[in-house]
mmCIF file of C-alpha atoms in Angstrom:
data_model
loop_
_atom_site.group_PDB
_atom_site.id
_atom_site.type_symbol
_atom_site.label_atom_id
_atom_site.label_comp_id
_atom_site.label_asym_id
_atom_site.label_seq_id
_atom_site.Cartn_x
_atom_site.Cartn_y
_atom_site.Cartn_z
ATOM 1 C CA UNK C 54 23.776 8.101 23.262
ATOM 2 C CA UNK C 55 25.102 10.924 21.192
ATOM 3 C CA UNK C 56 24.411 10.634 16.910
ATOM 4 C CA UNK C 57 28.102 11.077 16.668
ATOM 5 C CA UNK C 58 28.029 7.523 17.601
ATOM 6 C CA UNK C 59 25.702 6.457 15.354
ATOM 7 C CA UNK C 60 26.350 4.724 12.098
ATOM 8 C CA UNK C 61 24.394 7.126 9.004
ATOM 9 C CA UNK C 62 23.726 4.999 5.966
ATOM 10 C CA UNK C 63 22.134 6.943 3.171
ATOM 11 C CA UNK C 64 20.404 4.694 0.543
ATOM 12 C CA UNK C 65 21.430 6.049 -2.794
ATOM 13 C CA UNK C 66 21.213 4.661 -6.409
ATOM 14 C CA UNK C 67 24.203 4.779 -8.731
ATOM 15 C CA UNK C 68 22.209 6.955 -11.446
ATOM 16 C CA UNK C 69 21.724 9.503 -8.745
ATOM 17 C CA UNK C 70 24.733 11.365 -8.584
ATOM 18 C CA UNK C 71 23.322 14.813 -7.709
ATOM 19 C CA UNK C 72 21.176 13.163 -5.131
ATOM 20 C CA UNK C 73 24.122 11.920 -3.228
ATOM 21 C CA UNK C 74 25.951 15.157 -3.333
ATOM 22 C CA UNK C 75 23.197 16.926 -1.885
ATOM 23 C CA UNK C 76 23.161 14.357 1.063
ATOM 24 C CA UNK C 77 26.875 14.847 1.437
ATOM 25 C CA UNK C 78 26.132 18.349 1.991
ATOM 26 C CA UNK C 79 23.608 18.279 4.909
ATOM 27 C CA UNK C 80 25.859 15.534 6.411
ATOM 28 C CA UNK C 81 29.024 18.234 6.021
ATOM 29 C CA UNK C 82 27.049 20.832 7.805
ATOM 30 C CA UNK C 83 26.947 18.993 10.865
ATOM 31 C CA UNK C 84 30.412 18.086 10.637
ATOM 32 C CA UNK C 85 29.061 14.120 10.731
ATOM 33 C CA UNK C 86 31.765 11.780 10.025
ATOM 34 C CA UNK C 87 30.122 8.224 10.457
ATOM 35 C CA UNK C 88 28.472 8.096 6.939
ATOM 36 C CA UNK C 89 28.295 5.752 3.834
ATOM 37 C CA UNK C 90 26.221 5.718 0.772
ATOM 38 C CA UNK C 91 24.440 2.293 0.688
ATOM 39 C CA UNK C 92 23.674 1.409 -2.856
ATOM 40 C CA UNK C 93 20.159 0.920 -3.570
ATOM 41 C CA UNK C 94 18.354 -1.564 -5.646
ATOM 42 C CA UNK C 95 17.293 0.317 -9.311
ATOM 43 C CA UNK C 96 13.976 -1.529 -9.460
ATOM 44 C CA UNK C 97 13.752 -1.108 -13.239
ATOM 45 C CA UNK C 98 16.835 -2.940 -14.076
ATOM 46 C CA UNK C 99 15.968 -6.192 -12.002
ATOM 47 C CA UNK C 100 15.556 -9.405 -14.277
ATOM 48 C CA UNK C 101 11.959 -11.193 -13.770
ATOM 49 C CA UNK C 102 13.652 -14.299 -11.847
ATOM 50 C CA UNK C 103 15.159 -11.336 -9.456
ATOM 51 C CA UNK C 104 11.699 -10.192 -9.420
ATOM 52 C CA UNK C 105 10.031 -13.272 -8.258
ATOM 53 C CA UNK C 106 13.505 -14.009 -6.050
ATOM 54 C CA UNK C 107 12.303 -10.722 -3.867
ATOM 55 C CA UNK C 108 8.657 -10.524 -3.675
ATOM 56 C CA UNK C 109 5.643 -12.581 -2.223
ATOM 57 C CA UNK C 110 2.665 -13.544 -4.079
ATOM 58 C CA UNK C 111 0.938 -10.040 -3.235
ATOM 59 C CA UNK C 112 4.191 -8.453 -4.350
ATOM 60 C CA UNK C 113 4.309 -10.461 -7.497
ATOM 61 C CA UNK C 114 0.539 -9.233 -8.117
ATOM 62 C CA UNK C 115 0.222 -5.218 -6.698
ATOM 63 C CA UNK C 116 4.216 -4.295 -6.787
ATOM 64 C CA UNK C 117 5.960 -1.820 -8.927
ATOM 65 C CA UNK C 118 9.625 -2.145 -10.069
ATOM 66 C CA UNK C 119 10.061 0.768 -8.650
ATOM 67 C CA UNK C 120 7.924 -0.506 -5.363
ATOM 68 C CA UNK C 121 10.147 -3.469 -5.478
ATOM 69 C CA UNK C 122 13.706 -2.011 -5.364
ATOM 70 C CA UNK C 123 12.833 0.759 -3.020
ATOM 71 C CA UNK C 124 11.902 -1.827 -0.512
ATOM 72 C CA UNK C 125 14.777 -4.499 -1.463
ATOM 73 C CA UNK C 126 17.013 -1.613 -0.159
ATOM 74 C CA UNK C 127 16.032 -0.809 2.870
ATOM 75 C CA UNK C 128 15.505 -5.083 3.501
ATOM 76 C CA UNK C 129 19.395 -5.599 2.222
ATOM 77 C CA UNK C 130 20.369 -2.971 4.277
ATOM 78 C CA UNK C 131 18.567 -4.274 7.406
ATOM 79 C CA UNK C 132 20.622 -7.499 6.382
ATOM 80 C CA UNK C 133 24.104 -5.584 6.370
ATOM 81 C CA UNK C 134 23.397 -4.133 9.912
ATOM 82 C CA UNK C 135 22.814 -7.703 10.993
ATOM 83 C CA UNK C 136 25.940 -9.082 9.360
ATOM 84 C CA UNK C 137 27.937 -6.212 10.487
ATOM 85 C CA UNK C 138 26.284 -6.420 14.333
ATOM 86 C CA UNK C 139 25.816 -2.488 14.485
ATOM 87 C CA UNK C 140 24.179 -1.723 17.335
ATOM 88 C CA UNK C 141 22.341 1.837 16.173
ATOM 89 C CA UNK C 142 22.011 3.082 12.428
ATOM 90 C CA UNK C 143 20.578 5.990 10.595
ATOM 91 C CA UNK C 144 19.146 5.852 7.952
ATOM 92 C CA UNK C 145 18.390 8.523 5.143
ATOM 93 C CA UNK C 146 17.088 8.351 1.809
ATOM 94 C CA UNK C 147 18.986 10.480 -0.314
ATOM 95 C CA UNK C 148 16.035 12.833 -0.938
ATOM 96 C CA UNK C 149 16.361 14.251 2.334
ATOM 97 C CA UNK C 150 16.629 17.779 4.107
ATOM 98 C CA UNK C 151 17.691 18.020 7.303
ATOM 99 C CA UNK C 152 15.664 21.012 9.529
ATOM 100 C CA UNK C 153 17.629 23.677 11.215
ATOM 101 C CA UNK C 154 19.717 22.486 13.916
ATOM 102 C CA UNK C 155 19.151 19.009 13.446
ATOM 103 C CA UNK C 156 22.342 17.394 15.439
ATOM 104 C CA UNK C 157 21.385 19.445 18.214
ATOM 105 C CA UNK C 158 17.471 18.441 18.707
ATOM 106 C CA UNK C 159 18.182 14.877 17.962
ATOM 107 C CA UNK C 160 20.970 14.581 20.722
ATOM 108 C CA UNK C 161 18.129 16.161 23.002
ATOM 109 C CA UNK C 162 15.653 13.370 21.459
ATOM 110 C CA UNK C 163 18.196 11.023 22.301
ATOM 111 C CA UNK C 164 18.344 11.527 25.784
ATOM 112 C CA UNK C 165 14.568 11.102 26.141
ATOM 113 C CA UNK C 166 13.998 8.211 23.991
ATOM 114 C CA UNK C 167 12.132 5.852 25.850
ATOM 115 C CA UNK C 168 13.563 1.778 26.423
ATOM 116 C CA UNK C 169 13.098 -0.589 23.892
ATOM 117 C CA UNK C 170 11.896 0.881 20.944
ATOM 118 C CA UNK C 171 13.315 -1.173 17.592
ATOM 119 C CA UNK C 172 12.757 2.064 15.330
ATOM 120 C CA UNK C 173 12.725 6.044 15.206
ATOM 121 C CA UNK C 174 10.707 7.953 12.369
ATOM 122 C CA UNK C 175 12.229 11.137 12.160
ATOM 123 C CA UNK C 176 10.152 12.636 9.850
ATOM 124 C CA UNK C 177 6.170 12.868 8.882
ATOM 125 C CA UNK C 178 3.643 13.813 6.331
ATOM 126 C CA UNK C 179 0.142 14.562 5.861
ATOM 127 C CA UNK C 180 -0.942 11.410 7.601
ATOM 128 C CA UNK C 181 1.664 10.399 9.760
ATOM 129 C CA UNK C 182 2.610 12.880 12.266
ATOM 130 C CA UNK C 183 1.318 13.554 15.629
ATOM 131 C CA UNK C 184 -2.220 14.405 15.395
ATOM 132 C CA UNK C 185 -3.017 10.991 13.926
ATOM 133 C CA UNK C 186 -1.505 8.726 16.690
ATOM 134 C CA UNK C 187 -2.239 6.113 18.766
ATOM 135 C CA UNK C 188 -1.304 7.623 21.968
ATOM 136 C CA UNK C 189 1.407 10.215 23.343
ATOM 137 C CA UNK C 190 4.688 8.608 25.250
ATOM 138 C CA UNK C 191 6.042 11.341 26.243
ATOM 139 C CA UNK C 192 6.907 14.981 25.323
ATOM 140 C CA UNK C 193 9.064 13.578 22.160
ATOM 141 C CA UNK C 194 7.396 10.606 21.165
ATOM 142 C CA UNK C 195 4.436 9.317 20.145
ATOM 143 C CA UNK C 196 2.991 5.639 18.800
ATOM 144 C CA UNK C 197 1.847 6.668 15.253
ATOM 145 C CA UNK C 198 -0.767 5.508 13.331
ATOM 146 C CA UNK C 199 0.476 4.741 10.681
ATOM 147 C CA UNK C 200 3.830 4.567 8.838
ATOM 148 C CA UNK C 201 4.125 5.995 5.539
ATOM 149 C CA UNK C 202 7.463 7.411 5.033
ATOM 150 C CA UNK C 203 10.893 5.471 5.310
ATOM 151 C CA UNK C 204 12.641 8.998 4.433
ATOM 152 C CA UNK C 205 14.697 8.798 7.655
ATOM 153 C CA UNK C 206 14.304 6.614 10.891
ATOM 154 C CA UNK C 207 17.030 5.310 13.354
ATOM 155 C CA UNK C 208 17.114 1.444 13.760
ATOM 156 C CA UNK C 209 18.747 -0.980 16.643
ATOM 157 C CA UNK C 210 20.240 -4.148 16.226
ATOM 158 C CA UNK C 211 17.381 -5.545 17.437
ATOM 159 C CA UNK C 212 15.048 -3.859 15.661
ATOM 160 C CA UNK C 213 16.532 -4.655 11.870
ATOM 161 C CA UNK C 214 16.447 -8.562 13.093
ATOM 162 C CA UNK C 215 12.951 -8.033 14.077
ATOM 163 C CA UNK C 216 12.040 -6.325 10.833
ATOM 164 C CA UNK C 217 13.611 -9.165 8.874
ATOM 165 C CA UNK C 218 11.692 -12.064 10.604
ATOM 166 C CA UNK C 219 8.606 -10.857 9.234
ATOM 167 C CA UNK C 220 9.644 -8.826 6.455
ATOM 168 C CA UNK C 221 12.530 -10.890 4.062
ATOM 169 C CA UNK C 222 10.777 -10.125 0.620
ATOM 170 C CA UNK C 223 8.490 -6.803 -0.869
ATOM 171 C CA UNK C 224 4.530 -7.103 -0.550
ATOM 172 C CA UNK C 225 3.877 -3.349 -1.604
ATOM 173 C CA UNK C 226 5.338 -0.395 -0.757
ATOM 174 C CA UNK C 227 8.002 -0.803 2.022
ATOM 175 C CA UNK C 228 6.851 1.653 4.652
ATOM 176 C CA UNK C 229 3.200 0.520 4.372
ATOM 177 C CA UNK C 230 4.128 -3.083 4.970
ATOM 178 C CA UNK C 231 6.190 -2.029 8.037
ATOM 179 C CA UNK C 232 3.204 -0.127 9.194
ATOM 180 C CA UNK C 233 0.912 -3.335 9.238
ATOM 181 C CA UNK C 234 3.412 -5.577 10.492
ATOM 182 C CA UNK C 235 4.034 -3.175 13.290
ATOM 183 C CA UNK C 236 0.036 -2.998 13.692
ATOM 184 C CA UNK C 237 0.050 -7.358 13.606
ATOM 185 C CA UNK C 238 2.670 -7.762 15.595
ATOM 186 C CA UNK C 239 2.418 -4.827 18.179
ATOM 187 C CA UNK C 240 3.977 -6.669 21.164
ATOM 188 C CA UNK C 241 7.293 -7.374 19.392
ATOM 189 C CA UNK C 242 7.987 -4.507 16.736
ATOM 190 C CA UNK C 243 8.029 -1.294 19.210
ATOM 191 C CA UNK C 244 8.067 1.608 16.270
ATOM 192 C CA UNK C 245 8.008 5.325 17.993
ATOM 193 C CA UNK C 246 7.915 8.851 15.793
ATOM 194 C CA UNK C 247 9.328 12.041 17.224
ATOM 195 C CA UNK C 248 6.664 14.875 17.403
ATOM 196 C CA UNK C 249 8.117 17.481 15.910
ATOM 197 C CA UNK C 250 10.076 16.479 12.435
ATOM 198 C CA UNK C 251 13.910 16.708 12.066
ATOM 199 C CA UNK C 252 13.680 15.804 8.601
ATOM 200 C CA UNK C 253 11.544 16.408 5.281
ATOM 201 C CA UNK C 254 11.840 15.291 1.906
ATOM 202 C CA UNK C 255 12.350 17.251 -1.200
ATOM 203 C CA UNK C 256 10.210 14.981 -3.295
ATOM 204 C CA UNK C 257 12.335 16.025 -6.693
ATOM 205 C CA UNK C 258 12.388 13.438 -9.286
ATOM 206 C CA UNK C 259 11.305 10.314 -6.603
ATOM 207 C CA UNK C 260 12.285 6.965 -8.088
ATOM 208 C CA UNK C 261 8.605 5.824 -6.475
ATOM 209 C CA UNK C 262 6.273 8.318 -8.493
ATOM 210 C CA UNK C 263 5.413 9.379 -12.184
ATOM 211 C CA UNK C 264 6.609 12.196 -13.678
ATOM 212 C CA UNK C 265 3.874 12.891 -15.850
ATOM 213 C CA UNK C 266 2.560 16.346 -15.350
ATOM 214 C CA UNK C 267 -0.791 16.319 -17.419
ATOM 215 C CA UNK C 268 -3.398 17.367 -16.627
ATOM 216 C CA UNK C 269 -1.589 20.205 -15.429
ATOM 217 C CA UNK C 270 -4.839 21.330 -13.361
ATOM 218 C CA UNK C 271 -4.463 18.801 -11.306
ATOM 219 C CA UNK C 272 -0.706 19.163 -10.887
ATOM 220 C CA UNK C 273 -1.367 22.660 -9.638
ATOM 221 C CA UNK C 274 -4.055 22.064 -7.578
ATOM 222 C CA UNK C 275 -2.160 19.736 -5.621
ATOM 223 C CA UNK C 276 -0.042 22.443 -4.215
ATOM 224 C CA UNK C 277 0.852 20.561 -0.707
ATOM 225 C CA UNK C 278 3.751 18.206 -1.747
ATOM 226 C CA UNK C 279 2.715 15.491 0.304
ATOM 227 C CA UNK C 280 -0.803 15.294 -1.342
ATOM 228 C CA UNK C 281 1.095 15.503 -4.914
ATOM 229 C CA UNK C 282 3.262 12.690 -3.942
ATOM 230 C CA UNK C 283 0.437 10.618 -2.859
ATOM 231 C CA UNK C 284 -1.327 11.271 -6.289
ATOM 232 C CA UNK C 285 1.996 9.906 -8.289
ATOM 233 C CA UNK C 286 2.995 6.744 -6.471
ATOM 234 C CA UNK C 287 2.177 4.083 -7.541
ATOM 235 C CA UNK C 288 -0.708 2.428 -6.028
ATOM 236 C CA UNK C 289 -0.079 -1.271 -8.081
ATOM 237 C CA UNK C 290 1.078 -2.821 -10.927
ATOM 238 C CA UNK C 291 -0.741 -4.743 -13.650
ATOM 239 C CA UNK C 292 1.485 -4.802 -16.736
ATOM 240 C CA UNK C 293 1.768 -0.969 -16.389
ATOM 241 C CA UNK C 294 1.933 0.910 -13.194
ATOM 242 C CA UNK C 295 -1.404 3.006 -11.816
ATOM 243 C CA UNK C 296 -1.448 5.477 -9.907
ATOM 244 C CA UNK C 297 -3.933 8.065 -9.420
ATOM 245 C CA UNK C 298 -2.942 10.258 -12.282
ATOM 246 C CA UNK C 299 -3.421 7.666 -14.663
ATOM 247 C CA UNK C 300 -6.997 7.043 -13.208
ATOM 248 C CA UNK C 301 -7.911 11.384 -13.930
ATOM 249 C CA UNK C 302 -6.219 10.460 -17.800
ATOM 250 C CA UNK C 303 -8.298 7.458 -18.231
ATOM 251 C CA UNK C 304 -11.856 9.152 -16.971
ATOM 252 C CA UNK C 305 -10.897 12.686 -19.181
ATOM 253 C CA UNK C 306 -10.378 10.173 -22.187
ATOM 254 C CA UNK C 307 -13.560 8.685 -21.473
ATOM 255 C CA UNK C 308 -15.759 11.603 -20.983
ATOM 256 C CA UNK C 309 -14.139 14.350 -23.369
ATOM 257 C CA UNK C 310 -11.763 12.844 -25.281
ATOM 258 C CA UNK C 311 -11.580 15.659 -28.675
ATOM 259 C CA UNK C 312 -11.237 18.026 -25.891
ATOM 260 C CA UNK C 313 -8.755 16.302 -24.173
ATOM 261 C CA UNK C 314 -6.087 15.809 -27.235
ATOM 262 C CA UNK C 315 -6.355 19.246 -27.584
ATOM 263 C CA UNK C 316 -5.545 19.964 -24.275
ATOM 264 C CA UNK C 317 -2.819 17.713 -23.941
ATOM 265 C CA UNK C 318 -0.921 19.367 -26.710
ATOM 266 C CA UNK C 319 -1.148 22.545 -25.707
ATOM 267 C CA UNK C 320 0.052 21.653 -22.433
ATOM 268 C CA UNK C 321 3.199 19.902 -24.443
ATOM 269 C CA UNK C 322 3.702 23.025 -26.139
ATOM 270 C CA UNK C 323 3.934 24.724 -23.225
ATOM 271 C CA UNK C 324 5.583 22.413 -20.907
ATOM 272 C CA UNK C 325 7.606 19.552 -23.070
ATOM 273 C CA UNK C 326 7.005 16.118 -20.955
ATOM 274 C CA UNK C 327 8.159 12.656 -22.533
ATOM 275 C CA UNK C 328 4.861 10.888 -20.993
ATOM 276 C CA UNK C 329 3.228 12.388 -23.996
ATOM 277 C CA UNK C 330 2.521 9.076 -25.774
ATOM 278 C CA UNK C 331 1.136 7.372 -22.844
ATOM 279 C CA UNK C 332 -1.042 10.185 -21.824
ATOM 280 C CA UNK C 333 -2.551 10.218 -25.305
ATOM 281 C CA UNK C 334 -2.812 5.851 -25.029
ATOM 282 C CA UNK C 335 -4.092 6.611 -21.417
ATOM 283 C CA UNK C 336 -6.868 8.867 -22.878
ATOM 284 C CA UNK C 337 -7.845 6.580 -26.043
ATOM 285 C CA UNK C 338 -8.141 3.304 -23.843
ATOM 286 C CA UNK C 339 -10.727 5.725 -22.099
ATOM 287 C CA UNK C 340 -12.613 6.768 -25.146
ATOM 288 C CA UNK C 341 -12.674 3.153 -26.473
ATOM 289 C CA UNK C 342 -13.874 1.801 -23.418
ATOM 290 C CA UNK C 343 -16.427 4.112 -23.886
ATOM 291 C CA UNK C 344 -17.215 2.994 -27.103
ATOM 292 C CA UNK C 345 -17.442 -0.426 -25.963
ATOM 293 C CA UNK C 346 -19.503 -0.137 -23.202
ATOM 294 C CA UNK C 347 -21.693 2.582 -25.260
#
């Protein structure tokens, strides 16, 4: 199988113009031809009854818009590769960077792909890549442990009607719930990563995290992209979104709240961010809880 024969989808949002011209450009520089932008699902524009249309009872309880339309995406386009009976798809998030000579190692992966697997991951991150596995197939592949990126994977036929039997509406985020249904149901989802990444992800302005930047500490501490990522997505949804850097804003509020204010200002003085307001709610729910439990 060479990639030239493989359909490329690349999962891109209306809004995100620059995003998709940037993916056009990596596609260009392998001379790829077999592309289309699939529009994804803008999470914070769907209606409650869409809402409750798409998601299970965990989903209606723990996921994000943002959660939620991610993983309607990749499920609707799971459904158009059904429809369309295409064999073998690619598909990319539009936040993606292809490494060097990309068409070249995967046509080498390609030939050493083992039978039946359902899905590829092409990429990894901190906790899913090679050293956390399950076991090695062969000098290519491994069984990962777990599944937390949905940057870029390849697909069969077979695979996206698998993935839609037990997978039809958003729990959570997208890639964990293909993770545990791959753990569940090990005998019929066969989901394989390559060792050595073909693909990363920029993680500029991700429709799945925060863009808050206080405490900016913390932002710079966080220096490994993967672990910053981690500490902006959102984790679940009750009214408002949390995440982990909402948690550090709500125990700074509570412990050293004059401090805090100040801080926060200065750091909007120095860096204008429009999450201003919330951060300063954030910290005074602290304080008061303080208050109340004081």
């Amino acid at each position: 199988m060479d990639i030239d024969n493989v359909k490329i989808f690349i999962i891109n949002l209306d809004k995100d113009v620059k995003r998709l011209t940037n993916a056009y450009e990596q596609l260009n520089k392998y001379e790829f031809k077999n592309y289309e932008k699939f529009t994804g699902i803008y999470g914070k524009q769907l209606s409650i009854d869409e809402i409750n249309d798409n998601t299970t009872f965990i989903g209606k309880l723990l996921a994000s818009k943002s959660m939620i339309g991610c993983g309607l995406s990749h499920i609707k386009l799971w459904e158009k590769i059904v429809n369309e009976n295409i064999e073998l798809s690619l598909i990319l998030e539009d936040d993606f960077v292809f490494y060097d000579d990309f068409k070249n190692k995967l046509n080498n992966l390609l030939l050493n792909v083992p039978n039946n697997y359902d899905m590829i991951h092409l990429s990894s991150c901190i906790f899913h890549n090679k050293y956390l596995k399950l076991y090695d197939i062969n000098d290519y592949f491994y069984k990962q442990l777990f599944i937390l990126q949905t940057l870029s994977y390849i697909i069969t036929l077979d695979g996206a009607k698998k993935l839609l039997k037990y997978i039809n509406k958003v729990s959570y985020h997208i890639d964990i719930d293909i993770s545990f249904k791959s753990i569940l149901n090990y005998n019929h989802i066969n989901i394989i990563s390559v060792k050595d990444p073909l693909v990363y992800q920029t993680f500029e302005d991700s429709n799945n995290t925060d863009d808050r930047e206080f405490p900016l500490i913390v932002n710079n501490l966080l220096i490994h992209k993967d672990l910053n990522y981690l500490y902006k997505t959102c984790l679940l949804t009750i009214n408002i979104d949390l995440n982990f850097n909402k948690i550090i804003i709500f125990i700074i509020g509570y412990y050293m709240i004059d401090v805090a204010v100040i801080i926060l200002v200065a750091e909007y003085i120095y860096k204008k961010n429009n999450k201003i307001f919330e951060n300063l709610f954030i910290l005074i729910l602290g304080w008061i809880t303080k208050l109340i439990l004081f």
